[in-house]
Amino acid sequence: MNPTRTSVTVVVPTYREVENIPLLVERVRGVREQSGLDLNLLLMDDDSRDGSAEAVQALGLPWVQMVTRTANRSLSWAVLDGLKHTKRDVFVVMDADLSHPPEKIPEMVALVEGGADVAIGSRFVEGGSTADDWGFLRWLNSRVATLFAMPLARLSDPMSGFFAMRRSTFEAGRDFNPVGYKILLELIIKCRCVRAVDVPIHFDNRRFGKSKLSFKEQLKYLQHCRRLYIYKYGTWSHLVQFLVVGLSGLAVNLTALTLLLRVLGPQKLDVALAIALSMVWNFVLNRRFSFSYARGQAVVRQFIGFVAACSVGAVVNYFVTLGLWGAFEHKQVPALIGVLVGTGFNFAASRFVIFRSKHVRPETQAIG
Ligand SMILES: Nc1nc2c(ncn2[C@@H]2O[C@H](COP(=O)(O)OP(=O)(O)O)[C@@H](O)[C@H]2O)c(=O)[nH]1
Ligand SMILES: [Mg+2]
């Protein structure tokens, strides 16, 4: 064996893929022989009990290994565990169902050896494609999911499960904490990958077994994106969530006021009720989403603090608006500035006083 040859491990998460495994091994064997790469196959199986382990054993190939996991069943954690096992120079992650062409592995390995942080098998670049029977809904689903990933990384196919990375890049990563099945995004953010290169692939339909991608997994994807936004953007991500919650509170306020004016009087009471309702609404959503790290703290104290901050914010708004009143011909301008300053005050008080994160330890796990 040539000692300077790059060693590669192909990490494949598997769950009930007994029919696909022999086909995958055959295709990877072809790549090994043709490319001359020093290539191992590591199957990370979540205790499928469908004969997968026996099938791998029966093959008796020293370069094919299966690890059976029994705890924390999850595609992403199976991949992470596989990567921690890997002591070779480069790893490639791919699915077992032959959706991904193993023949692209040498090109991907060469790209990361040449300096790319990650090489991604992409369906959506020139030369890439998907199987013909992708219906509109599947296509739309994939495009929407890609949109959610845009603030995290500008990639043509961030949903891809086929990619290569140097082990050193992975080992520089920390705080891994994926939910759901999109491990590529997790790695790109937590390993701070900058140079991502696309490799066009044809994405085939699986021939045997069925997809484990359920609706529940898709919801987890949104949760995962949110976690990554918070990780990447910190306080900015809290601010965006706070503003989105604020807008939803405005809609609640206006809807409630409209309804109350129809069914209940007096009008002063309607206005007060609509304000109170939107304040409770904002509090609940901010506690659940914008500042969810502080959910463990006393709710009553937080609520009183939040109402106080909103009230002081309103006073700040009032005085800023009046202070700038004479400076503008169009009075909407000082009013808008007043709203912005008042909202800024509310946010700062919420983020750094009421929902402060002083004693909260994030649920994260370092590699190693
Ligand atoms: N270890 C492990 N592998 C999984 C799990 N769920 C899916 N996989 C594997 O991950 C890969 C992608 O899953 P698949 O069901 O094909 O998802 P899809 O390609 O998005 O439809 C396949 O190799 C699956 O066998 C899991 O919970 N644990
Ligand atoms: Mg698949």
Short mmCIF file of C-alpha atoms and ligand atoms in Angstrom, two decimals:
data_model
loop_
_atom_site.label_atom_id
_atom_site.label_comp_id
_atom_site.label_asym_id
_atom_site.label_seq_id
_atom_site.Cartn_x
_atom_site.Cartn_y
_atom_site.Cartn_z
CA MET A 1 0.00 0.00 0.00
CA ASN A 2 1.24 3.46 -0.82
CA PRO A 3 1.65 5.24 2.57
CA THR A 4 1.04 8.70 1.10
CA ARG A 5 -2.31 7.74 -0.35
CA THR A 6 -5.24 9.58 1.21
CA SER A 7 -7.28 7.23 3.34
CA VAL A 8 -11.03 7.57 3.04
CA THR A 9 -13.92 6.24 5.09
CA VAL A 10 -17.37 6.23 3.56
CA VAL A 11 -19.80 6.61 6.47
CA VAL A 12 -23.30 5.35 5.72
CA PRO A 13 -26.18 5.57 8.21
CA THR A 14 -28.41 2.54 7.79
CA TYR A 15 -31.74 1.48 9.07
CA ARG A 16 -33.43 -1.56 7.54
CA GLU A 17 -31.41 -1.52 4.34
CA VAL A 18 -30.66 -5.24 4.07
CA GLU A 19 -31.57 -5.40 0.37
CA ASN A 20 -29.53 -2.33 -0.51
CA ILE A 21 -26.34 -3.12 1.41
CA PRO A 22 -24.93 -5.78 -0.99
CA LEU A 23 -25.63 -3.50 -3.97
CA LEU A 24 -23.98 -0.57 -2.23
CA VAL A 25 -20.93 -2.68 -1.36
CA GLU A 26 -20.64 -3.78 -5.00
CA ARG A 27 -20.78 -0.23 -6.31
CA VAL A 28 -18.23 0.97 -3.75
CA ARG A 29 -16.00 -2.00 -4.58
CA GLY A 30 -16.06 -0.83 -8.22
CA VAL A 31 -14.99 2.66 -7.15
CA ARG A 32 -12.21 1.27 -4.95
CA GLU A 33 -10.82 -0.79 -7.78
CA GLN A 34 -11.05 1.86 -10.45
CA SER A 35 -9.83 4.83 -8.45
CA GLY A 36 -7.17 3.06 -6.42
CA LEU A 37 -8.35 5.00 -3.36
CA ASP A 38 -7.63 3.49 0.06
CA LEU A 39 -11.30 3.33 0.88
CA ASN A 40 -13.26 1.77 3.77
CA LEU A 41 -16.99 1.48 4.20
CA LEU A 42 -18.43 2.09 7.67
CA LEU A 43 -22.12 1.29 8.07
CA MET A 44 -23.68 2.88 11.16
CA ASP A 45 -26.75 0.76 11.78
CA ASP A 46 -29.46 1.53 14.30
CA ASP A 47 -30.03 -2.06 15.31
CA SER A 48 -32.15 -2.86 12.24
CA ARG A 49 -32.56 -6.57 13.08
CA ASP A 50 -33.44 -7.27 9.46
CA GLY A 51 -30.38 -9.38 8.71
CA SER A 52 -28.17 -6.38 7.80
CA ALA A 53 -25.47 -7.28 10.34
CA GLU A 54 -25.45 -10.92 9.19
CA ALA A 55 -25.29 -9.83 5.55
CA VAL A 56 -22.21 -7.69 6.22
CA GLN A 57 -20.58 -10.50 8.16
CA ALA A 58 -21.28 -12.97 5.35
CA LEU A 59 -19.51 -10.68 2.87
CA GLY A 60 -16.35 -11.10 4.95
CA LEU A 61 -14.67 -8.03 3.45
CA PRO A 62 -12.02 -6.44 5.67
CA TRP A 63 -12.79 -2.98 4.29
CA VAL A 64 -16.48 -3.16 5.15
CA GLN A 65 -17.51 -2.72 8.78
CA MET A 66 -20.88 -2.35 10.46
CA VAL A 67 -21.33 -0.74 13.86
CA THR A 68 -24.62 -1.52 15.58
CA ARG A 69 -25.96 1.33 17.67
CA THR A 70 -28.59 0.76 20.32
CA ALA A 71 -28.91 4.16 21.98
CA ASN A 72 -30.18 7.48 20.60
CA ARG A 73 -31.53 6.18 17.31
CA SER A 74 -31.13 8.95 14.78
CA LEU A 75 -29.69 9.40 11.34
CA SER A 76 -27.68 12.47 12.35
CA TRP A 77 -26.26 10.98 15.53
CA ALA A 78 -25.44 7.77 13.68
CA VAL A 79 -23.37 9.83 11.23
CA LEU A 80 -21.70 11.82 14.02
CA ASP A 81 -20.81 8.63 15.88
CA GLY A 82 -19.42 7.23 12.64
CA LEU A 83 -17.28 10.31 12.11
CA LYS A 84 -15.90 10.07 15.64
CA HIS A 85 -14.91 6.49 14.89
CA THR A 86 -13.10 7.59 11.76
CA LYS A 87 -9.38 8.06 12.12
CA ARG A 88 -8.67 8.38 8.42
CA ASP A 89 -7.89 11.50 6.37
CA VAL A 90 -11.16 12.11 4.60
CA PHE A 91 -14.69 10.92 5.08
CA VAL A 92 -17.63 10.77 2.75
CA VAL A 93 -21.21 10.52 4.00
CA MET A 94 -23.87 8.96 1.81
CA ASP A 95 -27.17 7.08 1.97
CA ALA A 96 -27.37 3.32 1.70
CA ASP A 97 -30.25 3.28 -0.76
CA LEU A 98 -28.11 4.10 -3.82
CA SER A 99 -29.78 7.45 -4.36
CA HIS A 100 -26.24 8.80 -4.36
CA PRO A 101 -23.76 7.66 -7.01
CA PRO A 102 -20.62 6.29 -5.27
CA GLU A 103 -18.77 6.85 -8.55
CA LYS A 104 -18.56 10.56 -7.61
CA ILE A 105 -16.54 9.80 -4.48
CA PRO A 106 -13.06 10.22 -6.05
CA GLU A 107 -13.97 13.66 -7.41
CA MET A 108 -15.31 14.75 -4.03
CA VAL A 109 -12.25 13.46 -2.20
CA ALA A 110 -9.96 15.28 -4.63
CA LEU A 111 -11.83 18.54 -4.00
CA VAL A 112 -11.45 18.44 -0.23
CA GLU A 113 -7.84 17.39 -0.58
CA GLY A 114 -7.41 20.40 -2.85
CA GLY A 115 -8.62 22.81 -0.15
CA ALA A 116 -12.42 22.79 -0.17
CA ASP A 117 -13.86 22.52 3.35
CA VAL A 118 -16.71 20.42 2.08
CA ALA A 119 -17.65 18.89 -1.29
CA ILE A 120 -21.38 18.41 -1.74
CA GLY A 121 -23.15 16.08 -4.13
CA SER A 122 -25.78 18.46 -5.51
CA ARG A 123 -28.94 17.76 -7.47
CA PHE A 124 -29.58 21.41 -8.24
CA VAL A 125 -26.51 22.63 -10.09
CA GLU A 126 -25.85 22.39 -13.78
CA GLY A 127 -25.32 18.74 -14.61
CA GLY A 128 -27.23 17.57 -11.54
CA SER A 129 -30.66 15.96 -11.71
CA THR A 130 -33.30 14.00 -9.85
CA ALA A 131 -35.29 10.96 -10.91
CA ASP A 132 -38.02 11.93 -13.39
CA ASP A 133 -40.97 11.06 -11.21
CA TRP A 134 -40.41 13.78 -8.66
CA GLY A 135 -43.89 15.27 -8.35
CA PHE A 136 -44.52 18.97 -7.86
CA LEU A 137 -45.07 18.56 -4.12
CA ARG A 138 -41.78 16.79 -3.54
CA TRP A 139 -40.01 19.42 -5.58
CA LEU A 140 -41.75 22.26 -3.72
CA ASN A 141 -40.97 20.65 -0.38
CA SER A 142 -37.30 20.49 -1.25
CA ARG A 143 -37.22 24.11 -2.49
CA VAL A 144 -38.94 25.45 0.64
CA ALA A 145 -36.55 23.51 2.86
CA THR A 146 -33.66 25.01 0.87
CA LEU A 147 -35.06 28.50 1.47
CA PHE A 148 -35.01 27.94 5.24
CA ALA A 149 -31.36 26.99 4.99
CA MET A 150 -30.39 30.14 3.08
CA PRO A 151 -29.57 32.32 6.09
CA LEU A 152 -27.26 29.54 7.26
CA ALA A 153 -25.31 28.76 4.12
CA ARG A 154 -25.56 29.68 0.45
CA LEU A 155 -25.65 26.20 -1.03
CA SER A 156 -27.40 24.85 -4.09
CA ASP A 157 -28.45 21.70 -2.24
CA PRO A 158 -28.20 22.10 1.54
CA MET A 159 -30.49 19.09 1.98
CA SER A 160 -27.94 16.77 0.43
CA GLY A 161 -26.93 13.69 2.36
CA PHE A 162 -23.91 13.09 0.12
CA PHE A 163 -20.75 15.03 0.94
CA ALA A 164 -17.04 14.80 1.73
CA MET A 165 -14.95 16.54 4.37
CA ARG A 166 -11.43 16.25 5.77
CA ARG A 167 -11.27 14.72 9.22
CA SER A 168 -9.29 17.75 10.45
CA THR A 169 -12.21 20.01 9.46
CA PHE A 170 -14.60 17.84 11.43
CA GLU A 171 -12.33 17.72 14.45
CA ALA A 172 -12.20 21.51 14.59
CA GLY A 173 -16.00 21.49 15.08
CA ARG A 174 -17.77 21.67 18.42
CA ASP A 175 -21.19 21.96 20.08
CA PHE A 176 -22.84 19.32 17.90
CA ASN A 177 -26.50 19.12 18.71
CA PRO A 178 -28.54 18.07 15.67
CA VAL A 179 -32.21 17.24 15.64
CA GLY A 180 -33.69 15.49 12.65
CA TYR A 181 -31.85 14.25 9.63
CA LYS A 182 -29.99 17.16 8.03
CA ILE A 183 -26.51 16.54 9.27
CA LEU A 184 -24.78 18.46 6.48
CA LEU A 185 -26.07 21.84 7.70
CA GLU A 186 -25.05 20.99 11.25
CA LEU A 187 -21.51 20.16 10.14
CA ILE A 188 -21.17 23.23 7.94
CA ILE A 189 -22.15 25.57 10.77
CA LYS A 190 -20.45 23.85 13.69
CA CYS A 191 -17.23 23.12 11.76
CA ARG A 192 -17.30 26.65 10.32
CA CYS A 193 -16.94 25.52 6.73
CA VAL A 194 -16.38 28.38 4.35
CA ARG A 195 -15.36 26.85 1.06
CA ALA A 196 -18.16 24.58 -0.10
CA VAL A 197 -17.92 23.11 -3.59
CA ASP A 198 -20.73 21.45 -5.53
CA VAL A 199 -20.38 18.22 -7.43
CA PRO A 200 -23.35 17.62 -9.73
CA ILE A 201 -25.03 14.27 -9.16
CA HIS A 202 -27.99 12.39 -10.49
CA PHE A 203 -30.20 11.53 -7.51
CA ASP A 204 -31.88 8.18 -8.08
CA ASN A 205 -34.99 6.81 -6.44
CA ARG A 206 -34.41 4.02 -3.95
CA ARG A 207 -35.17 0.59 -5.36
CA PHE A 208 -35.77 -1.38 -2.15
CA GLY A 209 -37.34 -0.54 1.18
CA LYS A 210 -38.96 2.76 1.96
CA SER A 211 -37.88 6.24 2.95
CA LYS A 212 -37.72 7.02 6.66
CA LEU A 213 -38.30 10.70 5.97
CA SER A 214 -41.62 11.35 7.72
CA PHE A 215 -43.63 14.52 8.29
CA LYS A 216 -42.36 14.52 11.87
CA GLU A 217 -38.80 14.60 10.56
CA GLN A 218 -39.69 17.60 8.42
CA LEU A 219 -40.95 19.48 11.47
CA LYS A 220 -37.74 18.58 13.25
CA TYR A 221 -35.91 20.16 10.34
CA LEU A 222 -37.51 23.52 11.13
CA GLN A 223 -36.54 23.11 14.77
CA HIS A 224 -33.00 22.30 13.67
CA CYS A 225 -32.81 25.39 11.44
CA ARG A 226 -33.96 27.54 14.36
CA ARG A 227 -31.24 26.09 16.60
CA LEU A 228 -28.65 26.78 13.93
CA TYR A 229 -29.86 30.38 13.42
CA ILE A 230 -29.47 30.95 17.16
CA TYR A 231 -26.02 29.35 17.12
CA LYS A 232 -24.85 31.35 14.15
CA TYR A 233 -26.48 34.72 14.82
CA GLY A 234 -26.83 34.81 18.64
CA THR A 235 -28.63 37.96 19.82
CA TRP A 236 -29.58 38.89 16.25
CA SER A 237 -31.61 35.71 15.94
CA HIS A 238 -33.37 36.53 19.22
CA LEU A 239 -34.14 39.99 17.87
CA VAL A 240 -35.63 38.60 14.65
CA GLN A 241 -37.80 36.17 16.61
CA PHE A 242 -38.85 39.00 18.95
CA LEU A 243 -39.85 41.16 15.97
CA VAL A 244 -41.79 38.33 14.31
CA VAL A 245 -43.59 37.69 17.60
CA GLY A 246 -44.27 41.44 17.88
CA LEU A 247 -45.83 41.50 14.40
CA SER A 248 -48.01 38.52 15.25
CA GLY A 249 -49.02 40.36 18.46
CA LEU A 250 -50.02 43.36 16.36
CA ALA A 251 -52.27 41.10 14.26
CA VAL A 252 -53.79 39.63 17.44
CA ASN A 253 -54.38 43.12 18.83
CA LEU A 254 -56.13 44.39 15.69
CA THR A 255 -58.21 41.22 15.23
CA ALA A 256 -59.29 41.17 18.88
CA LEU A 257 -60.15 44.86 18.81
CA THR A 258 -62.24 44.44 15.66
CA LEU A 259 -64.18 41.55 17.19
CA LEU A 260 -64.58 43.16 20.61
CA LEU A 261 -65.90 46.41 19.13
CA ARG A 262 -68.67 44.36 17.50
CA VAL A 263 -69.73 42.36 20.53
CA LEU A 264 -68.74 44.25 23.64
CA GLY A 265 -68.64 47.78 24.94
CA PRO A 266 -67.55 50.22 26.17
CA GLN A 267 -64.85 50.99 23.60
CA LYS A 268 -62.26 51.96 26.20
CA LEU A 269 -62.59 48.52 27.72
CA ASP A 270 -62.25 46.91 24.25
CA VAL A 271 -59.00 48.76 23.63
CA ALA A 272 -57.63 47.74 27.03
CA LEU A 273 -58.65 44.09 26.52
CA ALA A 274 -57.09 43.93 23.06
CA ILE A 275 -53.84 45.35 24.45
CA ALA A 276 -53.87 42.92 27.38
CA LEU A 277 -54.53 39.96 25.07
CA SER A 278 -51.72 40.85 22.69
CA MET A 279 -49.35 41.37 25.62
CA VAL A 280 -50.10 37.89 26.97
CA TRP A 281 -49.76 36.50 23.47
CA ASN A 282 -46.37 38.16 23.00
CA PHE A 283 -45.21 36.99 26.40
CA VAL A 284 -46.14 33.37 25.76
CA LEU A 285 -44.51 33.27 22.32
CA ASN A 286 -41.40 35.13 23.40
CA ARG A 287 -40.95 32.77 26.31
CA ARG A 288 -41.51 29.75 24.08
CA PHE A 289 -39.43 30.88 21.09
CA SER A 290 -37.44 34.14 21.20
CA PHE A 291 -35.98 33.50 24.66
CA SER A 292 -36.65 29.78 25.04
CA TYR A 293 -33.32 29.30 26.85
CA ALA A 294 -34.90 30.99 29.90
CA ARG A 295 -37.98 28.77 30.01
CA GLY A 296 -36.81 27.09 33.20
CA GLN A 297 -37.07 30.33 35.23
CA ALA A 298 -40.03 31.58 37.30
CA VAL A 299 -42.88 32.41 34.94
CA VAL A 300 -44.78 34.87 37.16
CA ARG A 301 -41.74 37.04 37.77
CA GLN A 302 -40.97 36.98 34.05
CA PHE A 303 -44.53 37.97 33.18
CA ILE A 304 -44.54 40.92 35.58
CA GLY A 305 -41.15 42.02 34.23
CA PHE A 306 -42.38 41.71 30.67
CA VAL A 307 -45.50 43.81 31.30
CA ALA A 308 -43.36 46.41 33.10
CA ALA A 309 -40.89 46.53 30.19
CA CYS A 310 -43.74 46.92 27.68
CA SER A 311 -45.21 49.77 29.73
CA VAL A 312 -41.88 51.55 30.10
CA GLY A 313 -41.31 50.92 26.37
CA ALA A 314 -44.59 52.67 25.62
CA VAL A 315 -43.53 55.66 27.75
CA VAL A 316 -40.15 55.77 25.97
CA ASN A 317 -42.02 55.68 22.65
CA TYR A 318 -44.22 58.57 23.81
CA PHE A 319 -41.40 60.85 24.89
CA VAL A 320 -39.18 60.11 21.88
CA THR A 321 -42.09 60.87 19.54
CA LEU A 322 -42.91 64.13 21.30
CA GLY A 323 -39.22 65.06 21.54
CA LEU A 324 -38.86 64.80 17.75
CA TRP A 325 -42.29 66.21 16.98
CA GLY A 326 -41.20 69.65 15.83
CA ALA A 327 -38.30 68.36 13.73
CA PHE A 328 -40.44 66.69 11.06
CA GLU A 329 -43.19 67.94 8.84
CA HIS A 330 -44.73 64.48 8.47
CA LYS A 331 -45.67 63.42 11.97
CA GLN A 332 -45.54 59.73 11.01
CA VAL A 333 -41.74 59.99 11.05
CA PRO A 334 -41.33 60.84 14.77
CA ALA A 335 -44.08 58.31 15.52
CA LEU A 336 -42.15 55.61 13.65
CA ILE A 337 -38.88 56.53 15.36
CA GLY A 338 -40.73 56.41 18.69
CA VAL A 339 -41.99 52.91 17.91
CA LEU A 340 -38.50 51.75 16.91
CA VAL A 341 -36.82 53.15 20.02
CA GLY A 342 -39.61 51.78 22.26
CA THR A 343 -39.30 48.34 20.62
CA GLY A 344 -35.52 48.45 21.00
CA PHE A 345 -35.98 49.22 24.69
CA ASN A 346 -38.46 46.33 25.05
CA PHE A 347 -36.09 43.95 23.34
CA ALA A 348 -33.05 44.96 25.38
CA ALA A 349 -34.99 44.70 28.65
CA SER A 350 -36.42 41.32 27.65
CA ARG A 351 -33.19 39.83 26.36
CA PHE A 352 -30.81 41.07 29.02
CA VAL A 353 -32.96 41.49 32.13
CA ILE A 354 -36.22 39.56 32.09
CA PHE A 355 -35.13 36.53 30.07
CA ARG A 356 -31.43 36.73 30.83
CA SER A 357 -29.44 33.60 30.13
CA LYS A 358 -26.85 33.92 32.88
CA HIS A 359 -27.17 30.52 34.45
CA VAL A 360 -28.37 28.54 31.48
CA ARG A 361 -26.08 25.89 30.11
CA PRO A 362 -26.90 25.01 26.48
CA GLU A 363 -27.47 21.34 25.69
CA THR A 364 -24.48 20.69 23.57
CA GLN A 365 -21.93 18.00 23.10
CA ALA A 366 -18.32 18.38 22.12
CA ILE A 367 -16.72 15.87 19.83
CA GLY A 368 -13.77 13.79 20.90
N1 LIG B 1 -28.60 4.78 11.54
C1 LIG B 1 -29.74 5.30 11.05
N2 LIG B 1 -29.90 5.47 9.74
C2 LIG B 1 -31.05 5.99 9.27
C3 LIG B 1 -32.12 6.35 10.14
N3 LIG B 1 -33.13 6.84 9.35
C4 LIG B 1 -32.71 6.76 8.08
N4 LIG B 1 -31.47 6.22 8.02
C5 LIG B 1 -30.61 6.00 6.85
O1 LIG B 1 -30.31 7.25 6.29
C6 LIG B 1 -30.30 7.21 4.88
C7 LIG B 1 -31.34 8.17 4.33
O2 LIG B 1 -32.63 7.77 4.73
P1 LIG B 1 -33.85 7.69 3.73
O3 LIG B 1 -34.93 6.98 4.42
O4 LIG B 1 -33.41 7.14 2.41
O5 LIG B 1 -34.25 9.22 3.60
P2 LIG B 1 -34.55 10.04 2.26
O6 LIG B 1 -33.45 9.73 1.30
O7 LIG B 1 -34.54 11.47 2.71
O8 LIG B 1 -35.87 9.55 1.80
C8 LIG B 1 -30.56 5.76 4.53
O9 LIG B 1 -29.33 5.10 4.34
C9 LIG B 1 -31.28 5.22 5.75
O10 LIG B 1 -31.11 3.84 5.93
C10 LIG B 1 -31.94 6.18 11.54
O11 LIG B 1 -32.79 6.48 12.35
N5 LIG B 1 -30.74 5.65 11.94
MG MG B 2 -33.08 7.94 0.48
#
